[in-house]
PDB file of C-alpha atoms and ligand atoms in Angstrom:
ATOM      1  CA  MET G 194       0.149  -0.568   0.008  1.00 89.00           C
ATOM      2  CA  ASP G 195       1.147   3.225  -0.654  1.00 93.00           C
ATOM      3  CA  LYS G 196       2.591   5.054   1.889  1.00 95.00           C
ATOM      4  CA  GLU G 197       0.345   9.060   1.421  1.00 96.00           C
ATOM      5  CA  GLU G 198      -2.741   6.423   1.743  1.00 97.00           C
ATOM      6  CA  LYS G 199      -1.594   4.514   4.586  1.00 97.00           C
ATOM      7  CA  GLU G 200      -1.157   7.660   6.673  1.00 98.00           C
ATOM      8  CA  LYS G 201      -4.552   8.712   5.160  1.00 98.00           C
ATOM      9  CA  TRP G 202      -6.166   5.848   6.776  1.00 98.00           C
ATOM     10  CA  LEU G 203      -4.023   5.689   9.994  1.00 98.00           C
ATOM     11  CA  LEU G 204      -5.180   9.296  10.790  1.00 98.00           C
ATOM     12  CA  ALA G 205      -9.817   8.327   9.877  1.00 98.00           C
ATOM     13  CA  GLY G 206      -8.171   5.798  12.064  1.00 98.00           C
ATOM     14  CA  LYS G 207      -7.251   7.487  15.047  1.00 98.00           C
ATOM     15  CA  ILE G 208      -9.685   9.643  14.578  1.00 98.00           C
ATOM     16  CA  GLY G 209     -12.466   8.019  14.197  1.00 98.00           C
ATOM     17  CA  LYS G 210     -11.232   6.577  18.632  1.00 98.00           C
ATOM     18  CA  GLU G 211     -10.925   9.643  19.947  1.00 98.00           C
ATOM     19  CA  VAL G 212     -14.270  10.940  18.061  1.00 98.00           C
ATOM     20  CA  ARG G 213     -16.155   7.748  20.023  1.00 98.00           C
ATOM     21  CA  GLN G 214     -15.123   8.087  22.803  1.00 98.00           C
ATOM     22  CA  TYR G 215     -15.904  11.494  23.218  1.00 98.00           C
ATOM     23  CA  ALA G 216     -19.519  10.429  21.503  1.00 98.00           C
ATOM     24  CA  VAL G 217     -19.307   7.655  24.626  1.00 98.00           C
ATOM     25  CA  SER G 218     -18.887  11.046  27.160  1.00 98.00           C
ATOM     26  CA  LEU G 219     -21.550  13.063  25.904  1.00 98.00           C
ATOM     27  CA  ALA G 220     -23.709   9.965  25.909  1.00 98.00           C
ATOM     28  CA  VAL G 221     -24.719  10.858  30.311  1.00 98.00           C
ATOM     29  CA  PRO G 222     -28.620  10.995  31.046  1.00 98.00           C
ATOM     30  CA  GLY G 223     -31.312  13.293  29.856  1.00 98.00           C
ATOM     31  CA  GLU G 224     -28.242  14.479  26.460  1.00 98.00           C
ATOM     32  CA  SER G 225     -30.611  15.257  23.871  1.00 98.00           C
ATOM     33  CA  LEU G 226     -29.273  13.367  20.391  1.00 98.00           C
ATOM     34  CA  LEU G 227     -29.241  16.476  18.901  1.00 98.00           C
ATOM     35  CA  ASP G 228     -26.418  17.893  21.037  1.00 98.00           C
ATOM     36  CA  ILE G 229     -24.627  14.821  21.211  1.00 98.00           C
ATOM     37  CA  ALA G 230     -24.635  14.458  17.006  1.00 98.00           C
ATOM     38  CA  ARG G 231     -24.006  18.291  16.635  1.00 98.00           C
ATOM     39  CA  LYS G 232     -21.508  18.339  18.812  1.00 98.00           C
ATOM     40  CA  THR G 233     -19.397  15.274  17.310  1.00 98.00           C
ATOM     41  CA  ASP G 234     -19.899  16.634  13.746  1.00 97.00           C
ATOM     42  CA  GLU G 235     -18.448  19.957  15.416  1.00 98.00           C
ATOM     43  CA  LYS G 236     -15.019  17.970  17.358  1.00 98.00           C
ATOM     44  CA  ILE G 237     -14.807  15.779  13.956  1.00 98.00           C
ATOM     45  CA  ARG G 238     -13.911  19.149  11.909  1.00 97.00           C
ATOM     46  CA  GLU G 239     -11.700  20.366  14.588  1.00 98.00           C
ATOM     47  CA  TYR G 240      -9.572  17.335  13.604  1.00 98.00           C
ATOM     48  CA  GLY G 241      -9.127  18.972  10.635  1.00 97.00           C
ATOM     49  CA  ALA G 242     -11.529  15.215   8.946  1.00 98.00           C
ATOM     50  CA  LYS G 243     -15.275  15.033   8.087  1.00 97.00           C
ATOM     51  CA  PRO G 244     -17.932  12.452   9.095  1.00 98.00           C
ATOM     52  CA  ALA G 245     -18.133   9.373   7.323  1.00 98.00           C
ATOM     53  CA  PHE G 246     -21.725   9.259   7.828  1.00 98.00           C
ATOM     54  CA  PRO G 247     -23.369  10.873   9.869  1.00 98.00           C
ATOM     55  CA  ILE G 248     -23.321   9.542  13.741  1.00 98.00           C
ATOM     56  CA  ASN G 249     -25.733   6.683  14.675  1.00 98.00           C
ATOM     57  CA  ILE G 250     -27.259   7.130  18.038  1.00 98.00           C
ATOM     58  CA  SER G 251     -29.751   3.866  17.822  1.00 98.00           C
ATOM     59  CA  ILE G 252     -31.014   3.117  21.138  1.00 98.00           C
ATOM     60  CA  ASN G 253     -32.087  -0.306  23.264  1.00 98.00           C
ATOM     61  CA  ASN G 254     -34.138  -1.553  20.541  1.00 98.00           C
ATOM     62  CA  ILE G 255     -32.827   0.500  17.680  1.00 98.00           C
ATOM     63  CA  ALA G 256     -30.010  -1.355  15.998  1.00 98.00           C
ATOM     64  CA  ALA G 257     -28.598   0.971  13.842  1.00 98.00           C
ATOM     65  CA  HIS G 258     -29.162   3.941  11.757  1.00 98.00           C
ATOM     66  CA  ASP G 259     -30.491   5.771  13.794  1.00 98.00           C
ATOM     67  CA  HIS G 260     -29.646   9.817  13.444  1.00 98.00           C
ATOM     68  CA  PRO G 261     -31.339  13.134  15.389  1.00 98.00           C
ATOM     69  CA  ASN G 262     -33.592  14.247  12.385  1.00 96.00           C
ATOM     70  CA  ILE G 263     -33.441  18.673  13.792  1.00 95.00           C
ATOM     71  CA  ASP G 264     -37.067  18.641  15.550  1.00 95.00           C
ATOM     72  CA  ASP G 265     -35.864  15.465  18.118  1.00 97.00           C
ATOM     73  CA  GLU G 266     -36.107  16.277  21.310  1.00 98.00           C
ATOM     74  CA  ARG G 267     -35.011  12.861  21.952  1.00 98.00           C
ATOM     75  CA  LYS G 268     -32.552  12.649  25.012  1.00 98.00           C
ATOM     76  CA  LEU G 269     -31.190   9.513  26.617  1.00 98.00           C
ATOM     77  CA  LYS G 270     -32.445   8.709  29.744  1.00 98.00           C
ATOM     78  CA  GLU G 271     -30.822   5.718  32.650  1.00 97.00           C
ATOM     79  CA  GLY G 272     -30.837   2.639  31.975  1.00 97.00           C
ATOM     80  CA  ASP G 273     -30.915   2.943  27.922  1.00 98.00           C
ATOM     81  CA  ILE G 274     -28.479   1.253  25.564  1.00 98.00           C
ATOM     82  CA  VAL G 275     -27.677   2.985  23.827  1.00 98.00           C
ATOM     83  CA  LYS G 276     -24.761   2.238  20.550  1.00 98.00           C
ATOM     84  CA  ILE G 277     -22.723   5.047  19.011  1.00 98.00           C
ATOM     85  CA  ASP G 278     -21.333   4.899  15.769  1.00 98.00           C
ATOM     86  CA  LEU G 279     -19.405   6.512  13.469  1.00 98.00           C
ATOM     87  CA  GLY G 280     -16.920   7.527  11.585  1.00 98.00           C
ATOM     88  CA  ALA G 281     -14.160   9.497   9.634  1.00 98.00           C
ATOM     89  CA  SER G 282     -13.139  10.714   6.481  1.00 98.00           C
ATOM     90  CA  ILE G 283      -9.912  12.011   5.814  1.00 97.00           C
ATOM     91  CA  ASP G 284     -10.382  13.089   1.643  1.00 96.00           C
ATOM     92  CA  GLY G 285     -11.893   9.748   1.514  1.00 96.00           C
ATOM     93  CA  TYR G 286     -10.627   7.381   3.403  1.00 98.00           C
ATOM     94  CA  LEU G 287     -12.621   6.585   6.367  1.00 98.00           C
ATOM     95  CA  SER G 288     -12.418   5.023   9.622  1.00 98.00           C
ATOM     96  CA  ASP G 289     -15.499   2.753  11.730  1.00 98.00           C
ATOM     97  CA  THR G 290     -15.721   2.151  14.950  1.00 98.00           C
ATOM     98  CA  ALA G 291     -18.715   1.266  16.990  1.00 98.00           C
ATOM     99  CA  GLU G 292     -19.670   1.057  21.195  1.00 98.00           C
ATOM    100  CA  THR G 293     -21.974   0.152  23.610  1.00 98.00           C
ATOM    101  CA  VAL G 294     -22.697   2.205  26.709  1.00 97.00           C
ATOM    102  CA  VAL G 295     -25.066   1.952  29.562  1.00 98.00           C
ATOM    103  CA  VAL G 296     -26.691   4.988  30.369  1.00 98.00           C
ATOM    104  CA  GLY G 297     -26.099   6.390  33.717  1.00 96.00           C
ATOM    105  CA  GLY G 298     -22.857   3.742  34.031  1.00 91.00           C
ATOM    106  CA  GLY G 299     -22.046  -0.363  34.665  1.00 89.00           C
ATOM    107  CA  SER G 300     -22.579  -2.822  32.268  1.00 88.00           C
ATOM    108  CA  ASN G 301     -24.837  -5.624  31.651  1.00 95.00           C
ATOM    109  CA  LYS G 302     -23.416  -9.303  29.641  1.00 98.00           C
ATOM    110  CA  LEU G 303     -25.080  -8.096  26.732  1.00 98.00           C
ATOM    111  CA  VAL G 304     -22.443  -5.400  26.553  1.00 98.00           C
ATOM    112  CA  GLU G 305     -19.886  -7.641  27.165  1.00 98.00           C
ATOM    113  CA  ALA G 306     -20.736 -10.785  25.095  1.00 98.00           C
ATOM    114  CA  SER G 307     -20.148  -7.608  22.143  1.00 98.00           C
ATOM    115  CA  ARG G 308     -16.805  -5.920  23.103  1.00 98.00           C
ATOM    116  CA  ASP G 309     -15.584  -9.544  23.661  1.00 98.00           C
ATOM    117  CA  ALA G 310     -16.779 -11.244  19.764  1.00 98.00           C
ATOM    118  CA  LEU G 311     -14.659  -8.337  18.798  1.00 98.00           C
ATOM    119  CA  ASN G 312     -11.929  -8.899  21.387  1.00 98.00           C
ATOM    120  CA  ALA G 313     -11.980 -12.663  19.737  1.00 98.00           C
ATOM    121  CA  VAL G 314     -11.171 -11.564  16.571  1.00 98.00           C
ATOM    122  CA  ILE G 315      -9.207  -9.054  16.873  1.00 98.00           C
ATOM    123  CA  GLY G 316      -7.529 -12.065  18.664  1.00 97.00           C
ATOM    124  CA  ILE G 317      -7.236 -14.637  15.625  1.00 98.00           C
ATOM    125  CA  ILE G 318      -7.495 -12.099  12.088  1.00 98.00           C
ATOM    126  CA  LYS G 319      -5.525 -12.313   9.474  1.00 97.00           C
ATOM    127  CA  PRO G 320      -5.835 -10.882   5.408  1.00 97.00           C
ATOM    128  CA  GLU G 321      -6.576 -13.560   3.529  1.00 96.00           C
ATOM    129  CA  MET G 322      -8.008 -15.914   6.509  1.00 97.00           C
ATOM    130  CA  GLU G 323     -11.287 -17.736   6.013  1.00 97.00           C
ATOM    131  CA  ILE G 324     -14.264 -15.180   6.240  1.00 97.00           C
ATOM    132  CA  ASP G 325     -16.209 -18.209   8.068  1.00 98.00           C
ATOM    133  CA  VAL G 326     -14.080 -18.075  10.433  1.00 98.00           C
ATOM    134  CA  ILE G 327     -14.261 -14.852  11.333  1.00 98.00           C
ATOM    135  CA  SER G 328     -17.855 -15.826  11.822  1.00 98.00           C
ATOM    136  CA  GLU G 329     -17.656 -19.063  13.799  1.00 98.00           C
ATOM    137  CA  THR G 330     -15.978 -16.847  16.163  1.00 98.00           C
ATOM    138  CA  ILE G 331     -18.994 -14.470  16.933  1.00 98.00           C
ATOM    139  CA  GLU G 332     -20.773 -16.842  16.832  1.00 98.00           C
ATOM    140  CA  LYS G 333     -19.602 -19.025  19.064  1.00 98.00           C
ATOM    141  CA  THR G 334     -18.652 -15.739  22.208  1.00 98.00           C
ATOM    142  CA  VAL G 335     -22.168 -14.524  21.493  1.00 98.00           C
ATOM    143  CA  ARG G 336     -24.053 -17.826  22.477  1.00 98.00           C
ATOM    144  CA  SER G 337     -21.361 -18.808  25.088  1.00 98.00           C
ATOM    145  CA  TYR G 338     -23.530 -15.975  27.059  1.00 98.00           C
ATOM    146  CA  GLY G 339     -26.820 -17.024  25.511  1.00 98.00           C
ATOM    147  CA  PHE G 340     -27.648 -14.542  23.564  1.00 98.00           C
ATOM    148  CA  SER G 341     -28.303 -14.732  19.253  1.00 98.00           C
ATOM    149  CA  PRO G 342     -25.761 -12.485  16.971  1.00 98.00           C
ATOM    150  CA  ILE G 343     -28.312 -10.520  14.825  1.00 98.00           C
ATOM    151  CA  VAL G 344     -27.964 -12.567  11.333  1.00 97.00           C
ATOM    152  CA  ASN G 345     -28.725  -9.688   9.184  1.00 96.00           C
ATOM    153  CA  LEU G 346     -25.565  -7.234   9.762  1.00 96.00           C
ATOM    154  CA  GLY G 347     -21.360  -7.699   9.567  1.00 96.00           C
ATOM    155  CA  GLY G 348     -18.212  -6.665   8.655  1.00 97.00           C
ATOM    156  CA  HIS G 349     -17.460  -5.117   5.608  1.00 97.00           C
ATOM    157  CA  GLY G 350     -14.585  -3.814   3.568  1.00 97.00           C
ATOM    158  CA  ILE G 351     -14.167  -0.108   3.722  1.00 98.00           C
ATOM    159  CA  LYS G 352     -12.245   1.850  -0.098  1.00 97.00           C
ATOM    160  CA  ARG G 353     -12.438   5.645  -0.727  1.00 96.00           C
ATOM    161  CA  PHE G 354     -15.435   6.927   0.035  1.00 95.00           C
ATOM    162  CA  ASP G 355     -17.274   3.466  -0.246  1.00 95.00           C
ATOM    163  CA  LEU G 356     -17.566   2.493   3.073  1.00 93.00           C
ATOM    164  CA  HIS G 357     -19.315  -1.180   1.601  1.00 91.00           C
ATOM    165  CA  ALA G 358     -16.506  -2.115  -0.626  1.00 88.00           C
ATOM    166  CA  HIS G 359     -16.390  -5.637  -0.791  1.00 79.00           C
ATOM    167  CA  ASP G 360     -17.083  -8.980   0.879  1.00 85.00           C
ATOM    168  CA  PHE G 361     -20.275  -9.340   4.000  1.00 94.00           C
ATOM    169  CA  ILE G 362     -18.442 -10.230   7.207  1.00 97.00           C
ATOM    170  CA  PRO G 363     -21.286 -12.088   8.517  1.00 97.00           C
ATOM    171  CA  ASN G 364     -21.975 -12.463  12.402  1.00 97.00           C
ATOM    172  CA  VAL G 365     -23.428 -15.910  12.113  1.00 97.00           C
ATOM    173  CA  ASN G 366     -21.844 -19.247   9.996  1.00 96.00           C
ATOM    174  CA  GLN G 367     -22.343 -18.834   6.583  1.00 95.00           C
ATOM    175  CA  HIS G 368     -20.569 -21.143   4.679  1.00 95.00           C
ATOM    176  CA  THR G 369     -19.448 -18.646   2.382  1.00 92.00           C
ATOM    177  CA  GLY G 370     -16.250 -20.402   1.438  1.00 95.00           C
ATOM    178  CA  LYS G 371     -14.451 -16.418   1.273  1.00 96.00           C
ATOM    179  CA  ARG G 372     -11.360 -14.966   2.048  1.00 96.00           C
ATOM    180  CA  LEU G 373     -10.901 -11.572   3.538  1.00 96.00           C
ATOM    181  CA  ILE G 374      -8.590  -9.599   1.306  1.00 96.00           C
ATOM    182  CA  LYS G 375      -4.844 -10.165   1.219  1.00 96.00           C
ATOM    183  CA  GLU G 376      -4.031  -5.966   1.351  1.00 96.00           C
ATOM    184  CA  GLY G 377      -6.982  -2.319   2.339  1.00 96.00           C
ATOM    185  CA  VAL G 378      -9.306  -2.143   4.909  1.00 98.00           C
ATOM    186  CA  ILE G 379     -12.237  -3.628   6.179  1.00 98.00           C
ATOM    187  CA  ALA G 380     -14.784  -2.994   9.796  1.00 98.00           C
ATOM    188  CA  VAL G 381     -15.633  -5.630  11.643  1.00 98.00           C
ATOM    189  CA  GLU G 382     -18.722  -4.863  14.186  1.00 98.00           C
ATOM    190  CA  PRO G 383     -20.228  -8.372  16.248  1.00 98.00           C
ATOM    191  CA  PHE G 384     -24.059  -7.012  16.812  1.00 98.00           C
ATOM    192  CA  VAL G 385     -25.703  -9.326  20.246  1.00 98.00           C
ATOM    193  CA  THR G 386     -29.629  -9.121  20.962  1.00 98.00           C
ATOM    194  CA  ASN G 387     -31.828 -11.238  23.255  1.00 98.00           C
ATOM    195  CA  GLY G 388     -34.434 -12.128  20.966  1.00 98.00           C
ATOM    196  CA  GLU G 389     -34.760 -12.936  17.956  1.00 97.00           C
ATOM    197  CA  GLY G 390     -31.796 -12.785  15.994  1.00 97.00           C
ATOM    198  CA  TYR G 391     -32.047  -9.651  12.893  1.00 97.00           C
ATOM    199  CA  VAL G 392     -33.425  -6.771  12.871  1.00 98.00           C
ATOM    200  CA  ILE G 393     -36.795  -5.503   9.861  1.00 98.00           C
ATOM    201  CA  ASP G 394     -36.528  -2.381   8.005  1.00 98.00           C
ATOM    202  CA  SER G 395     -38.651   0.552  10.085  1.00 97.00           C
ATOM    203  CA  SER G 396     -40.571   2.458   7.765  1.00 97.00           C
ATOM    204  CA  GLU G 397     -37.975   5.917   9.342  1.00 98.00           C
ATOM    205  CA  VAL G 398     -35.304   7.347   7.301  1.00 98.00           C
ATOM    206  CA  LYS G 399     -32.333   9.627   8.536  1.00 98.00           C
ATOM    207  CA  ILE G 400     -29.476   8.923   6.439  1.00 98.00           C
ATOM    208  CA  LEU G 401     -29.586   8.661   2.986  1.00 98.00           C
ATOM    209  CA  MET G 402     -26.452   8.486   0.932  1.00 98.00           C
ATOM    210  CA  LEU G 403     -26.040   8.920  -3.412  1.00 97.00           C
ATOM    211  CA  GLN G 404     -26.941   6.081  -5.909  1.00 95.00           C
ATOM    212  CA  LYS G 405     -27.418   7.135  -8.642  1.00 94.00           C
ATOM    213  CA  GLU G 406     -26.430   9.940 -10.311  1.00 92.00           C
ATOM    214  CA  LYS G 407     -29.487  11.062 -13.625  1.00 92.00           C
ATOM    215  CA  PRO G 408     -30.483  14.216 -14.306  1.00 90.00           C
ATOM    216  CA  VAL G 409     -33.529  16.460 -12.124  1.00 92.00           C
ATOM    217  CA  ARG G 410     -35.907  18.718 -13.228  1.00 90.00           C
ATOM    218  CA  ASP G 411     -36.172  20.422  -9.979  1.00 92.00           C
ATOM    219  CA  PRO G 412     -34.568  23.855  -9.346  1.00 94.00           C
ATOM    220  CA  SER G 413     -34.609  22.651  -5.033  1.00 95.00           C
ATOM    221  CA  ALA G 414     -34.191  18.738  -6.082  1.00 96.00           C
ATOM    222  CA  ARG G 415     -31.138  20.240  -8.400  1.00 96.00           C
ATOM    223  CA  LYS G 416     -29.544  22.541  -5.449  1.00 96.00           C
ATOM    224  CA  VAL G 417     -29.725  19.273  -2.986  1.00 97.00           C
ATOM    225  CA  LEU G 418     -27.698  16.620  -5.752  1.00 97.00           C
ATOM    226  CA  GLU G 419     -25.829  19.704  -6.405  1.00 97.00           C
ATOM    227  CA  TYR G 420     -24.531  19.635  -2.705  1.00 97.00           C
ATOM    228  CA  VAL G 421     -24.477  16.268  -1.901  1.00 97.00           C
ATOM    229  CA  LYS G 422     -22.493  16.241  -4.520  1.00 96.00           C
ATOM    230  CA  ASN G 423     -19.598  18.786  -3.192  1.00 96.00           C
ATOM    231  CA  GLU G 424     -19.753  17.750   0.380  1.00 96.00           C
ATOM    232  CA  TYR G 425     -20.223  14.014   0.360  1.00 96.00           C
ATOM    233  CA  ASN G 426     -19.525  12.678  -2.854  1.00 95.00           C
ATOM    234  CA  THR G 427     -20.481   9.715  -2.378  1.00 95.00           C
ATOM    235  CA  LEU G 428     -20.960   9.259   1.474  1.00 97.00           C
ATOM    236  CA  PRO G 429     -23.562   8.516   3.128  1.00 98.00           C
ATOM    237  CA  PHE G 430     -25.210  11.887   5.115  1.00 98.00           C
ATOM    238  CA  ALA G 431     -27.916  13.006   7.722  1.00 98.00           C
ATOM    239  CA  ARG G 432     -30.869  14.612   7.025  1.00 97.00           C
ATOM    240  CA  ARG G 433     -31.166  17.381   9.626  1.00 97.00           C
ATOM    241  CA  TRP G 434     -27.534  18.270   7.559  1.00 98.00           C
ATOM    242  CA  ILE G 435     -29.815  19.127   4.518  1.00 98.00           C
ATOM    243  CA  GLU G 436     -32.206  20.532   6.414  1.00 96.00           C
ATOM    244  CA  GLU G 437     -29.850  22.742   8.493  1.00 96.00           C
ATOM    245  CA  ARG G 438     -28.603  23.981   5.225  1.00 97.00           C
ATOM    246  CA  PHE G 439     -31.574  24.161   3.342  1.00 97.00           C
ATOM    247  CA  GLY G 440     -35.566  24.904   5.760  1.00 94.00           C
ATOM    248  CA  ALA G 441     -38.232  24.080   4.703  1.00 90.00           C
ATOM    249  CA  MET G 442     -37.713  22.636   1.357  1.00 93.00           C
ATOM    250  CA  SER G 443     -35.350  19.904   2.208  1.00 95.00           C
ATOM    251  CA  ASN G 444     -38.243  17.779   2.768  1.00 94.00           C
ATOM    252  CA  TYR G 445     -40.045  17.912  -0.487  1.00 95.00           C
ATOM    253  CA  ALA G 446     -36.697  17.883  -2.424  1.00 97.00           C
ATOM    254  CA  ILE G 447     -35.796  14.707  -0.541  1.00 97.00           C
ATOM    255  CA  LYS G 448     -38.700  13.019  -1.633  1.00 96.00           C
ATOM    256  CA  SER G 449     -38.233  13.666  -5.063  1.00 95.00           C
ATOM    257  CA  LEU G 450     -35.277  12.481  -4.867  1.00 97.00           C
ATOM    258  CA  VAL G 451     -35.786   9.177  -3.831  1.00 97.00           C
ATOM    259  CA  SER G 452     -38.529   8.858  -5.870  1.00 95.00           C
ATOM    260  CA  ALA G 453     -36.268   9.265  -9.613  1.00 95.00           C
ATOM    261  CA  GLY G 454     -33.788   7.008  -7.525  1.00 96.00           C
ATOM    262  CA  VAL G 455     -30.670   8.814  -6.885  1.00 98.00           C
ATOM    263  CA  LEU G 456     -30.500   8.788  -3.729  1.00 98.00           C
ATOM    264  CA  TYR G 457     -30.075   5.668  -0.937  1.00 97.00           C
ATOM    265  CA  GLU G 458     -32.357   5.531   1.940  1.00 98.00           C
ATOM    266  CA  PHE G 459     -31.040   4.164   5.066  1.00 98.00           C
ATOM    267  CA  HIS G 460     -34.880   3.022   7.664  1.00 98.00           C
ATOM    268  CA  VAL G 461     -33.741   2.575  10.980  1.00 98.00           C
ATOM    269  CA  LEU G 462     -33.134  -0.846  12.055  1.00 98.00           C
ATOM    270  CA  LYS G 463     -34.780  -2.501  14.850  1.00 98.00           C
ATOM    271  CA  GLU G 464     -34.550  -5.964  15.726  1.00 98.00           C
ATOM    272  CA  ALA G 465     -37.762  -8.270  14.715  1.00 98.00           C
ATOM    273  CA  SER G 466     -39.189  -9.047  18.535  1.00 98.00           C
ATOM    274  CA  GLY G 467     -37.942  -6.323  20.075  1.00 98.00           C
ATOM    275  CA  GLY G 468     -35.193  -7.356  21.748  1.00 98.00           C
ATOM    276  CA  LEU G 469     -32.377  -5.326  22.838  1.00 98.00           C
ATOM    277  CA  VAL G 470     -30.077  -4.656  20.969  1.00 98.00           C
ATOM    278  CA  THR G 471     -25.741  -4.317  21.317  1.00 98.00           C
ATOM    279  CA  GLN G 472     -22.904  -2.874  19.236  1.00 98.00           C
ATOM    280  CA  PHE G 473     -18.836  -2.601  18.148  1.00 98.00           C
ATOM    281  CA  GLU G 474     -17.030  -2.173  15.903  1.00 98.00           C
ATOM    282  CA  HIS G 475     -13.638  -1.696  14.713  1.00 98.00           C
ATOM    283  CA  THR G 476     -11.874  -0.336  11.545  1.00 98.00           C
ATOM    284  CA  PHE G 477      -9.104  -2.746  10.382  1.00 98.00           C
ATOM    285  CA  LEU G 478      -5.609  -1.449   7.386  1.00 98.00           C
ATOM    286  CA  PHE G 479      -4.059  -5.625   6.069  1.00 98.00           C
ATOM    287  CA  ASP G 480      -0.636  -4.428   4.837  1.00 96.00           C
ATOM    288  CA  GLU G 481       2.313  -5.667   3.823  1.00 94.00           C
ATOM    289  CA  GLY G 482       0.888  -9.047   5.609  1.00 93.00           C
ATOM    290  CA  LYS G 483       0.333  -7.500   9.031  1.00 96.00           C
ATOM    291  CA  VAL G 484      -3.007  -6.267  11.537  1.00 98.00           C
ATOM    292  CA  ILE G 485      -3.435  -2.882  12.269  1.00 98.00           C
ATOM    293  CA  VAL G 486      -6.245  -2.530  14.529  1.00 98.00           C
ATOM    294  CA  THR G 487      -7.111   1.626  13.059  1.00 98.00           C
ATOM    295  CA  THR G 488      -9.484   2.736  15.908  1.00 98.00           C
ATOM    296  CA  TYR G 489      -8.213   0.430  18.973  1.00 97.00           C
TER     297      TYR G 489
HETATM  298 MN1   MN V 230     -20.174   0.734  11.791  1.00 52.24          MN
HETATM  299 MN1   MN V 231     -19.882  -0.823   9.828  1.00 52.24          MN
END
């Protein structure tokens, strides 16, 4: 891997780690989701980076993709199980890292199971190893606690400006027979639940992404599309960021870009049976046969 490129991956990882720790420190009773999101956006910029994607602040049975809209009034409550999932972008070189906190302090077995599963992966991961072995390690660790891994969420490759590139890394052994890449970047993210073990889409959408550029006629939609291309490229962005920039016309513009197939919607994901969900995630860089956990 090119030396300059490697340095950018490492810097994105270091910033991701610092900002994750900062966001975790904000997750206290009474703090609003909107404040946490705005403060972490600000912190990432202070480090000279951009968000790789909008911070996911997902509470209890919500597994992922939750993010406050501009009018969100939710506050964290004592005992809430909150997944903080974020990343930094240095010129498109990304990190992706997550941690689960019990609001008000302490921990529990559900949190420990996902942390332990990720640590078990850190202990064995190598370039070009069988993906099934990673999946099996996560699955066994989680089941040893008496919980279930979430079968339809998992790790993934990362490329420049592409958060979900190449191989999917399932949290249960799906006997894919595939191997990890030799050189490059991946994320591993065990999701654990005391529910059924899979997530379903809710109707809510807080995060979107450019998926296919097309000519659009509506002037407000065109304005938003230009902004998205320049500001976020092919990385996910928050509905809130558009609302803060463009005000009242945002919802209409986003709606028409979605129906034209220009924008992709990330639905808020909920555990199917309403079970509680925990998650930890790190970004790994493989180079010259070595592994670096960039967000550790
Ligand atoms: Mn993530
Ligand atoms: Mn990820």
